[in-house]
Tab-separated table of N, CA, C and O in Angstrom:
chain	number	residue	atom	x	y	z
A	475	UNK	N	14.603	3.550	-6.878
A	475	UNK	CA	13.480	4.437	-7.163
A	475	UNK	C	13.902	5.873	-6.841
A	475	UNK	O	15.007	6.125	-6.409
A	476	UNK	N	13.002	6.812	-7.035
A	476	UNK	CA	13.321	8.213	-6.790
A	476	UNK	C	12.972	8.616	-5.362
A	476	UNK	O	12.343	7.869	-4.635
A	477	UNK	N	13.372	9.786	-4.955
A	477	UNK	CA	13.032	10.392	-3.663
A	477	UNK	C	13.520	9.581	-2.466
A	477	UNK	O	13.048	9.799	-1.367
A	478	UNK	N	14.391	8.635	-2.668
A	478	UNK	CA	14.933	7.867	-1.546
A	478	UNK	C	13.850	7.222	-0.690
A	478	UNK	O	13.897	7.270	0.529
A	479	UNK	N	12.858	6.651	-1.348
A	479	UNK	CA	11.752	6.011	-0.643
A	479	UNK	C	12.116	4.552	-0.365
A	479	UNK	O	12.534	3.837	-1.269
A	480	UNK	N	11.985	4.092	0.884
A	480	UNK	CA	12.301	2.692	1.169
A	480	UNK	C	11.323	1.746	0.480
A	480	UNK	O	10.114	1.987	0.497
A	481	UNK	N	11.875	0.735	-0.148
A	481	UNK	CA	11.054	-0.232	-0.874
A	481	UNK	C	11.152	-1.602	-0.226
A	481	UNK	O	12.158	-1.923	0.399
A	482	UNK	N	10.105	-2.394	-0.406
A	482	UNK	CA	10.140	-3.802	-0.031
A	482	UNK	C	9.780	-4.614	-1.269
A	482	UNK	O	8.978	-4.189	-2.081
A	483	UNK	N	10.406	-5.762	-1.389
A	483	UNK	CA	10.076	-6.667	-2.484
A	483	UNK	C	8.779	-7.402	-2.119
A	483	UNK	O	8.389	-7.418	-0.940
A	484	UNK	N	8.113	-8.035	-3.087
A	484	UNK	CA	6.937	-8.832	-2.746
A	484	UNK	C	7.251	-9.886	-1.671
A	484	UNK	O	6.441	-10.093	-0.765
A	485	UNK	N	8.428	-10.496	-1.739
A	485	UNK	CA	8.810	-11.512	-0.759
A	485	UNK	C	8.920	-10.909	0.647
A	485	UNK	O	8.434	-11.476	1.623
A	486	UNK	N	9.571	-9.737	0.744
A	486	UNK	CA	9.707	-9.058	2.031
A	486	UNK	C	8.339	-8.623	2.571
A	486	UNK	O	8.067	-8.742	3.762
A	487	UNK	N	7.498	-8.122	1.672
A	487	UNK	CA	6.155	-7.681	2.077
A	487	UNK	C	5.341	-8.855	2.614
A	487	UNK	O	4.693	-8.753	3.662
A	488	UNK	N	5.391	-9.985	1.924
A	488	UNK	CA	4.634	-11.168	2.356
A	488	UNK	C	5.118	-11.627	3.738
A	488	UNK	O	4.308	-11.944	4.616
A	489	UNK	N	6.431	-11.596	3.938
A	489	UNK	CA	7.000	-11.993	5.228
A	489	UNK	C	6.532	-11.046	6.336
A	489	UNK	O	6.142	-11.479	7.420
A	490	UNK	N	6.557	-9.746	6.073
A	490	UNK	CA	6.085	-8.763	7.059
A	490	UNK	C	4.613	-9.005	7.389
A	490	UNK	O	4.216	-8.959	8.553
A	491	UNK	N	3.813	-9.264	6.368
A	491	UNK	CA	2.379	-9.484	6.577
A	491	UNK	C	2.114	-10.742	7.396
A	491	UNK	O	1.192	-10.772	8.202
A	492	UNK	N	2.924	-11.770	7.197
A	492	UNK	CA	2.750	-13.017	7.944
A	492	UNK	C	3.264	-12.899	9.378
A	492	UNK	O	2.626	-13.362	10.313
A	493	UNK	N	4.422	-12.268	9.549
A	493	UNK	CA	5.066	-12.225	10.868
A	493	UNK	C	4.539	-11.116	11.771
A	493	UNK	O	4.631	-11.210	12.981
A	494	UNK	N	4.025	-10.044	11.170
A	494	UNK	CA	3.547	-8.908	11.966
A	494	UNK	C	2.106	-8.572	11.585
A	494	UNK	O	1.760	-7.408	11.421
A	495	UNK	N	1.302	-9.610	11.452
A	495	UNK	CA	-0.061	-9.491	10.942
A	495	UNK	C	-0.848	-8.286	11.467
A	495	UNK	O	-1.472	-7.570	10.696
A	496	UNK	N	-0.806	-8.051	12.771
A	496	UNK	CA	-1.614	-6.985	13.361
A	496	UNK	C	-0.974	-5.605	13.251
A	496	UNK	O	-1.602	-4.605	13.565
A	497	UNK	N	0.280	-5.562	12.825
A	497	UNK	CA	1.004	-4.293	12.768
A	497	UNK	C	1.134	-3.729	11.352
A	497	UNK	O	1.494	-2.569	11.189
A	498	UNK	N	0.864	-4.558	10.336
A	498	UNK	CA	1.130	-4.149	8.963
A	498	UNK	C	-0.175	-3.968	8.188
A	498	UNK	O	-1.059	-4.815	8.234
A	499	UNK	N	-0.261	-2.844	7.478
A	499	UNK	CA	-1.432	-2.543	6.661
A	499	UNK	C	-1.004	-2.430	5.205
A	499	UNK	O	-0.049	-1.723	4.888
A	500	UNK	N	-1.705	-3.149	4.331
A	500	UNK	CA	-1.482	-3.014	2.895
A	500	UNK	C	-2.360	-1.876	2.407
A	500	UNK	O	-3.581	-1.913	2.578
A	501	UNK	N	-1.759	-0.877	1.804
A	501	UNK	CA	-2.491	0.301	1.353
A	501	UNK	C	-2.416	0.421	-0.157
A	501	UNK	O	-1.337	0.586	-0.724
A	502	UNK	N	-3.560	0.317	-0.816
A	502	UNK	CA	-3.682	0.434	-2.272
A	502	UNK	C	-4.022	1.886	-2.584
A	502	UNK	O	-5.029	2.402	-2.100
A	503	UNK	N	-3.194	2.563	-3.385
A	503	UNK	CA	-3.447	3.969	-3.707
A	503	UNK	C	-3.921	4.158	-5.151
A	503	UNK	O	-3.884	5.248	-5.690
A	504	UNK	N	-4.418	3.063	-5.743
A	504	UNK	CA	-4.963	3.156	-7.101
A	504	UNK	C	-6.400	3.682	-7.043
A	504	UNK	O	-6.912	4.032	-5.986
A	505	UNK	N	-7.070	3.681	-8.187
A	505	UNK	CA	-8.452	4.158	-8.250
A	505	UNK	C	-9.417	3.042	-7.837
A	505	UNK	O	-9.060	1.856	-7.906
A	506	UNK	N	-10.645	3.393	-7.419
A	506	UNK	CA	-11.621	2.346	-7.079
A	506	UNK	C	-11.849	1.310	-8.198
A	506	UNK	O	-11.888	0.121	-7.895
A	507	UNK	N	-11.949	1.721	-9.483
A	507	UNK	CA	-12.104	0.677	-10.526
A	507	UNK	C	-10.918	-0.282	-10.612
A	507	UNK	O	-11.095	-1.480	-10.822
A	508	UNK	N	-9.696	0.232	-10.424
A	508	UNK	CA	-8.514	-0.638	-10.434
A	508	UNK	C	-8.558	-1.607	-9.254
A	508	UNK	O	-8.236	-2.789	-9.398
A	509	UNK	N	-8.949	-1.103	-8.085
A	509	UNK	CA	-9.040	-1.930	-6.873
A	509	UNK	C	-10.081	-3.028	-7.053
A	509	UNK	O	-9.882	-4.163	-6.635
A	510	UNK	N	-11.201	-2.684	-7.695
A	510	UNK	CA	-12.273	-3.641	-7.954
A	510	UNK	C	-11.796	-4.719	-8.932
A	510	UNK	O	-12.101	-5.905	-8.764
A	511	UNK	N	-11.012	-4.310	-9.921
A	511	UNK	CA	-10.546	-5.234	-10.967
A	511	UNK	C	-9.595	-6.286	-10.406
A	511	UNK	O	-9.751	-7.479	-10.676
A	512	UNK	N	-8.593	-5.858	-9.654
A	512	UNK	CA	-7.655	-6.803	-9.036
A	512	UNK	C	-6.942	-6.111	-7.885
A	512	UNK	O	-6.609	-4.931	-7.978
A	513	UNK	N	-6.757	-6.851	-6.790
A	513	UNK	CA	-6.071	-6.274	-5.623
A	513	UNK	C	-5.450	-7.400	-4.811
A	513	UNK	O	-5.779	-8.565	-4.981
A	514	UNK	N	-4.581	-7.012	-3.886
A	514	UNK	CA	-4.015	-7.952	-2.935
A	514	UNK	C	-5.056	-8.103	-1.818
A	514	UNK	O	-5.584	-7.095	-1.334
A	515	UNK	N	-5.397	-9.333	-1.436
A	515	UNK	CA	-6.416	-9.529	-0.399
A	515	UNK	C	-6.121	-8.737	0.878
A	515	UNK	O	-4.966	-8.566	1.257
A	516	UNK	N	-7.175	-8.260	1.499
A	516	UNK	CA	-7.112	-7.514	2.763
A	516	UNK	C	-6.422	-6.158	2.652
A	516	UNK	O	-5.956	-5.619	3.653
A	517	UNK	N	-6.335	-5.609	1.452
A	517	UNK	CA	-5.719	-4.285	1.332
A	517	UNK	C	-6.775	-3.195	1.483
A	517	UNK	O	-7.939	-3.388	1.146
A	518	UNK	N	-6.335	-2.075	2.025
A	518	UNK	CA	-7.187	-0.914	2.232
A	518	UNK	C	-7.011	0.018	1.034
A	518	UNK	O	-5.889	0.254	0.602
A	519	UNK	N	-8.110	0.540	0.522
A	519	UNK	CA	-8.043	1.447	-0.626
A	519	UNK	C	-8.162	2.894	-0.165
A	519	UNK	O	-9.150	3.274	0.469
A	520	UNK	N	-7.143	3.675	-0.465
A	520	UNK	CA	-7.230	5.131	-0.364
A	520	UNK	C	-6.551	5.664	-1.628
A	520	UNK	O	-5.319	5.659	-1.732
A	521	UNK	N	-7.347	6.073	-2.627
A	521	UNK	CA	-6.738	6.579	-3.869
A	521	UNK	C	-5.753	7.710	-3.579
A	521	UNK	O	-5.959	8.503	-2.652
A	522	UNK	N	-4.686	7.770	-4.364
A	522	UNK	CA	-3.620	8.743	-4.145
A	522	UNK	C	-4.162	10.162	-4.011
A	522	UNK	O	-3.741	10.907	-3.136
A	523	UNK	N	-5.121	10.538	-4.850
A	523	UNK	CA	-5.621	11.921	-4.793
A	523	UNK	C	-6.463	12.206	-3.549
A	523	UNK	O	-6.778	13.359	-3.266
A	524	UNK	N	-6.831	11.182	-2.799
A	524	UNK	CA	-7.573	11.383	-1.550
A	524	UNK	C	-6.675	11.267	-0.317
A	524	UNK	O	-7.080	11.621	0.790
A	525	UNK	N	-5.465	10.764	-0.506
A	525	UNK	CA	-4.587	10.456	0.623
A	525	UNK	C	-4.250	11.684	1.460
A	525	UNK	O	-4.187	11.602	2.679
A	526	UNK	N	-4.100	12.836	0.819
A	526	UNK	CA	-3.712	14.035	1.578
A	526	UNK	C	-4.771	14.456	2.586
A	526	UNK	O	-4.478	15.179	3.533
A	527	UNK	N	-6.028	14.014	2.368
A	527	UNK	CA	-7.090	14.293	3.330
A	527	UNK	C	-7.318	13.112	4.274
A	527	UNK	O	-7.623	13.303	5.442
A	528	UNK	N	-7.190	11.901	3.745
A	528	UNK	CA	-7.566	10.694	4.492
A	528	UNK	C	-6.468	10.173	5.423
A	528	UNK	O	-6.762	9.396	6.322
A	529	UNK	N	-5.225	10.595	5.213
A	529	UNK	CA	-4.122	10.014	6.005
A	529	UNK	C	-4.312	10.221	7.501
A	529	UNK	O	-3.862	9.413	8.301
A	530	UNK	N	-4.994	11.284	7.898
A	530	UNK	CA	-5.159	11.588	9.326
A	530	UNK	C	-5.955	10.518	10.054
A	530	UNK	O	-5.873	10.411	11.268
A	531	UNK	N	-6.721	9.721	9.311
A	531	UNK	CA	-7.502	8.637	9.920
A	531	UNK	C	-6.698	7.354	10.088
A	531	UNK	O	-7.198	6.389	10.649
A	532	UNK	N	-5.471	7.332	9.575
A	532	UNK	CA	-4.647	6.126	9.660
A	532	UNK	C	-3.911	6.096	10.997
A	532	UNK	O	-3.301	7.092	11.395
A	533	UNK	N	-3.949	4.947	11.698
A	533	UNK	CA	-3.215	4.856	12.960
A	533	UNK	C	-1.706	4.951	12.732
A	533	UNK	O	-1.175	4.351	11.796
A	534	UNK	N	-1.039	5.706	13.591
A	534	UNK	CA	0.416	5.886	13.453
A	534	UNK	C	1.217	4.726	14.007
A	534	UNK	O	2.418	4.644	13.791
A	535	UNK	N	0.565	3.796	14.728
A	535	UNK	CA	1.315	2.677	15.310
A	535	UNK	C	1.393	1.473	14.372
A	535	UNK	O	1.815	0.405	14.764
A	536	UNK	N	0.991	1.654	13.125
A	536	UNK	CA	1.049	0.567	12.130
A	536	UNK	C	2.173	0.852	11.137
A	536	UNK	O	2.635	1.980	10.987
A	537	UNK	N	2.588	-0.229	10.431
A	537	UNK	CA	3.511	-0.093	9.299
A	537	UNK	C	2.658	-0.198	8.035
A	537	UNK	O	1.758	-1.041	7.968
A	538	UNK	N	2.955	0.615	7.044
A	538	UNK	CA	2.172	0.626	5.811
A	538	UNK	C	3.021	0.153	4.637
A	538	UNK	O	4.110	0.668	4.411
A	539	UNK	N	2.500	-0.843	3.933
A	539	UNK	CA	3.096	-1.268	2.674
A	539	UNK	C	2.164	-0.711	1.604
A	539	UNK	O	0.997	-1.098	1.515
A	540	UNK	N	2.686	0.236	0.837
A	540	UNK	CA	1.868	0.975	-0.122
A	540	UNK	C	2.098	0.413	-1.515
A	540	UNK	O	3.241	0.187	-1.924
A	541	UNK	N	0.995	0.173	-2.245
A	541	UNK	CA	1.165	-0.330	-3.605
A	541	UNK	C	0.207	0.334	-4.578
A	541	UNK	O	-0.808	0.897	-4.203
A	542	UNK	N	0.594	0.265	-5.844
A	542	UNK	CA	-0.249	0.715	-6.949
A	542	UNK	C	-0.038	-0.293	-8.079
A	542	UNK	O	0.204	-1.461	-7.816
A	543	UNK	N	-0.110	0.154	-9.320
A	543	UNK	CA	0.035	-0.784	-10.429
A	543	UNK	C	1.493	-1.185	-10.635
A	543	UNK	O	1.815	-2.362	-10.677
A	544	UNK	N	2.374	-0.173	-10.767
A	544	UNK	CA	3.785	-0.486	-11.032
A	544	UNK	C	4.744	0.090	-10.000
A	544	UNK	O	5.947	-0.125	-10.085
A	545	UNK	N	4.245	0.862	-9.043
A	545	UNK	CA	5.103	1.381	-7.987
A	545	UNK	C	5.399	2.865	-8.051
A	545	UNK	O	6.140	3.383	-7.225
A	546	UNK	N	4.817	3.567	-9.023
A	546	UNK	CA	5.091	4.996	-9.149
A	546	UNK	C	4.199	5.834	-8.232
A	546	UNK	O	4.687	6.635	-7.434
A	547	UNK	N	2.897	5.653	-8.318
A	547	UNK	CA	1.979	6.394	-7.437
A	547	UNK	C	2.256	6.042	-5.974
A	547	UNK	O	2.219	6.896	-5.092
A	548	UNK	N	2.539	4.768	-5.725
A	548	UNK	CA	2.786	4.345	-4.339
A	548	UNK	C	4.086	4.942	-3.806
A	548	UNK	O	4.211	5.181	-2.607
A	549	UNK	N	5.049	5.224	-4.673
A	549	UNK	CA	6.287	5.882	-4.218
A	549	UNK	C	5.967	7.294	-3.721
A	549	UNK	O	6.466	7.722	-2.675
A	550	UNK	N	5.123	8.014	-4.448
A	550	UNK	CA	4.696	9.340	-3.991
A	550	UNK	C	3.957	9.235	-2.662
A	550	UNK	O	4.194	10.015	-1.741
A	551	UNK	N	3.045	8.259	-2.574
A	551	UNK	CA	2.254	8.076	-1.353
A	551	UNK	C	3.153	7.716	-0.173
A	551	UNK	O	2.976	8.225	0.936
A	552	UNK	N	4.128	6.839	-0.406
A	552	UNK	CA	5.056	6.438	0.646
A	552	UNK	C	5.869	7.634	1.123
A	552	UNK	O	6.019	7.867	2.334
A	553	UNK	N	6.360	8.419	0.184
A	553	UNK	CA	7.110	9.628	0.524
A	553	UNK	C	6.250	10.561	1.383
A	553	UNK	O	6.684	11.053	2.425
A	554	UNK	N	5.014	10.790	0.951
A	554	UNK	CA	4.095	11.662	1.682
A	554	UNK	C	3.847	11.142	3.099
A	554	UNK	O	3.955	11.897	4.072
A	555	UNK	N	3.525	9.854	3.215
A	555	UNK	CA	3.239	9.285	4.535
A	555	UNK	C	4.445	9.407	5.467
A	555	UNK	O	4.302	9.712	6.648
A	556	UNK	N	5.630	9.169	4.928
A	556	UNK	CA	6.840	9.277	5.752
A	556	UNK	C	7.053	10.725	6.212
A	556	UNK	O	7.462	10.968	7.341
A	557	UNK	N	6.745	11.681	5.335
A	557	UNK	CA	6.854	13.094	5.719
A	557	UNK	C	5.871	13.438	6.845
A	557	UNK	O	6.124	14.318	7.656
A	558	UNK	N	4.752	12.716	6.892
A	558	UNK	CA	3.722	12.943	7.906
A	558	UNK	C	3.974	12.114	9.182
A	558	UNK	O	3.140	12.093	10.079
A	559	UNK	N	5.104	11.390	9.211
A	559	UNK	CA	5.475	10.680	10.425
A	559	UNK	C	5.054	9.219	10.489
A	559	UNK	O	5.113	8.602	11.552
A	560	UNK	N	4.650	8.643	9.358
A	560	UNK	CA	4.246	7.235	9.322
A	560	UNK	C	5.415	6.359	8.893
A	560	UNK	O	6.301	6.806	8.161
A	561	UNK	N	5.388	5.103	9.322
A	561	UNK	CA	6.356	4.115	8.840
A	561	UNK	C	5.746	3.472	7.607
A	561	UNK	O	4.793	2.702	7.702
A	562	UNK	N	6.266	3.829	6.436
A	562	UNK	CA	5.676	3.358	5.179
A	562	UNK	C	6.767	2.873	4.238
A	562	UNK	O	7.886	3.380	4.241
A	563	UNK	N	6.402	1.859	3.449
A	563	UNK	CA	7.312	1.245	2.479
A	563	UNK	C	6.596	1.094	1.153
A	563	UNK	O	5.423	0.726	1.119
A	564	UNK	N	7.320	1.340	0.078
A	564	UNK	CA	6.767	1.181	-1.257
A	564	UNK	C	6.940	-0.273	-1.710
A	564	UNK	O	8.031	-0.823	-1.593
A	565	UNK	N	5.861	-0.880	-2.207
A	565	UNK	CA	5.963	-2.237	-2.751
A	565	UNK	C	6.591	-2.146	-4.135
A	565	UNK	O	5.978	-1.642	-5.079
A	566	UNK	N	7.833	-2.594	-4.236
A	566	UNK	CA	8.583	-2.514	-5.492
A	566	UNK	C	7.831	-3.245	-6.608
A	566	UNK	O	7.424	-4.382	-6.436
A	567	UNK	N	7.647	-2.563	-7.728
A	567	UNK	CA	7.026	-3.183	-8.896
A	567	UNK	C	5.513	-3.225	-8.874
A	567	UNK	O	4.883	-3.599	-9.858
A	568	UNK	N	4.914	-2.852	-7.741
A	568	UNK	CA	3.454	-2.799	-7.664
A	568	UNK	C	2.778	-4.143	-7.803
A	568	UNK	O	3.410	-5.204	-7.738
A	569	UNK	N	1.473	-4.088	-8.023
A	569	UNK	CA	0.682	-5.323	-8.101
A	569	UNK	C	1.021	-6.120	-9.360
A	569	UNK	O	0.805	-7.326	-9.406
A	570	UNK	N	1.609	-5.447	-10.372
A	570	UNK	CA	1.954	-6.156	-11.605
A	570	UNK	C	2.924	-7.302	-11.368
A	570	UNK	O	2.875	-8.306	-12.074
A	571	UNK	N	3.824	-7.158	-10.390
A	571	UNK	CA	4.782	-8.255	-10.160
A	571	UNK	C	4.481	-9.027	-8.876
A	571	UNK	O	5.286	-9.853	-8.460
A	572	UNK	N	3.337	-8.756	-8.230
A	572	UNK	CA	2.956	-9.478	-7.009
A	572	UNK	C	2.664	-10.926	-7.378
A	572	UNK	O	1.697	-11.203	-8.092
A	573	UNK	N	3.497	-11.890	-6.925
A	573	UNK	CA	3.339	-13.280	-7.365
A	573	UNK	C	2.365	-14.095	-6.514
A	573	UNK	O	2.104	-15.250	-6.806
A	574	UNK	N	1.829	-13.476	-5.464
A	574	UNK	CA	0.999	-14.220	-4.523
A	574	UNK	C	-0.486	-14.000	-4.824
A	574	UNK	O	-0.832	-13.461	-5.860
A	575	UNK	N	-1.303	-14.386	-3.885
A	575	UNK	CA	-2.745	-14.353	-4.076
A	575	UNK	C	-3.238	-12.940	-4.426
A	575	UNK	O	-2.787	-11.943	-3.884
A	576	UNK	N	-4.202	-12.906	-5.340
A	576	UNK	CA	-4.893	-11.668	-5.715
A	576	UNK	C	-6.374	-11.980	-5.739
A	576	UNK	O	-6.775	-13.147	-5.842
A	577	UNK	N	-7.193	-10.943	-5.649
A	577	UNK	CA	-8.640	-11.139	-5.740
A	577	UNK	C	-9.230	-9.992	-6.555
A	577	UNK	O	-8.575	-8.980	-6.782
A	578	UNK	N	-10.464	-10.190	-6.983
A	578	UNK	CA	-11.132	-9.144	-7.761
A	578	UNK	C	-12.598	-9.106	-7.369
A	578	UNK	O	-13.079	-9.934	-6.616
A	579	UNK	N	-13.300	-8.091	-7.883
A	579	UNK	CA	-14.697	-7.902	-7.535
A	579	UNK	C	-14.820	-7.067	-6.272
A	579	UNK	O	-13.848	-6.477	-5.804
A	580	UNK	N	-16.018	-7.030	-5.733
A	580	UNK	CA	-16.259	-6.257	-4.517
A	580	UNK	C	-15.512	-6.895	-3.344
A	580	UNK	O	-15.539	-8.107	-3.196
A	581	UNK	N	-14.829	-6.079	-2.531
A	581	UNK	CA	-14.126	-6.639	-1.369
A	581	UNK	C	-15.106	-7.298	-0.408
A	581	UNK	O	-16.222	-6.828	-0.237
A	582	UNK	N	-14.680	-8.394	0.192
A	582	UNK	CA	-15.512	-9.078	1.186
A	582	UNK	C	-15.609	-8.209	2.423
A	582	UNK	O	-14.629	-7.585	2.829
A	583	UNK	N	-16.758	-8.146	3.009
A	583	UNK	CA	-16.937	-7.363	4.250
A	583	UNK	C	-16.382	-8.170	5.412
A	583	UNK	O	-16.673	-9.337	5.544
A	584	UNK	N	-15.563	-7.503	6.225
A	584	UNK	CA	-14.983	-8.241	7.361
A	584	UNK	C	-15.756	-7.990	8.640
A	584	UNK	O	-16.516	-7.098	8.749
């Protein structure tokens, strides 16, 4: 990818989510309609155009796996988060190649 952004494959991301459950956050940087249509379960939505304001609310002691549709917007978001001092990784290929569970509709309230 461009900008030397560290990427994780879907397999690596799933392993991180399973092994470091409390330390890893899935961050969706798509639009609210895209998130409503289909998303990876338990992912947090912060659209890319809002991230520059909202990132300050994200805890710095977490690892972020950032995704979008194909991995382009999330690469920008990952680059930005890393510049701001966060540990962030771009999900290679985005949700389009995510082979695991997906959900749609309104997110369940936790």
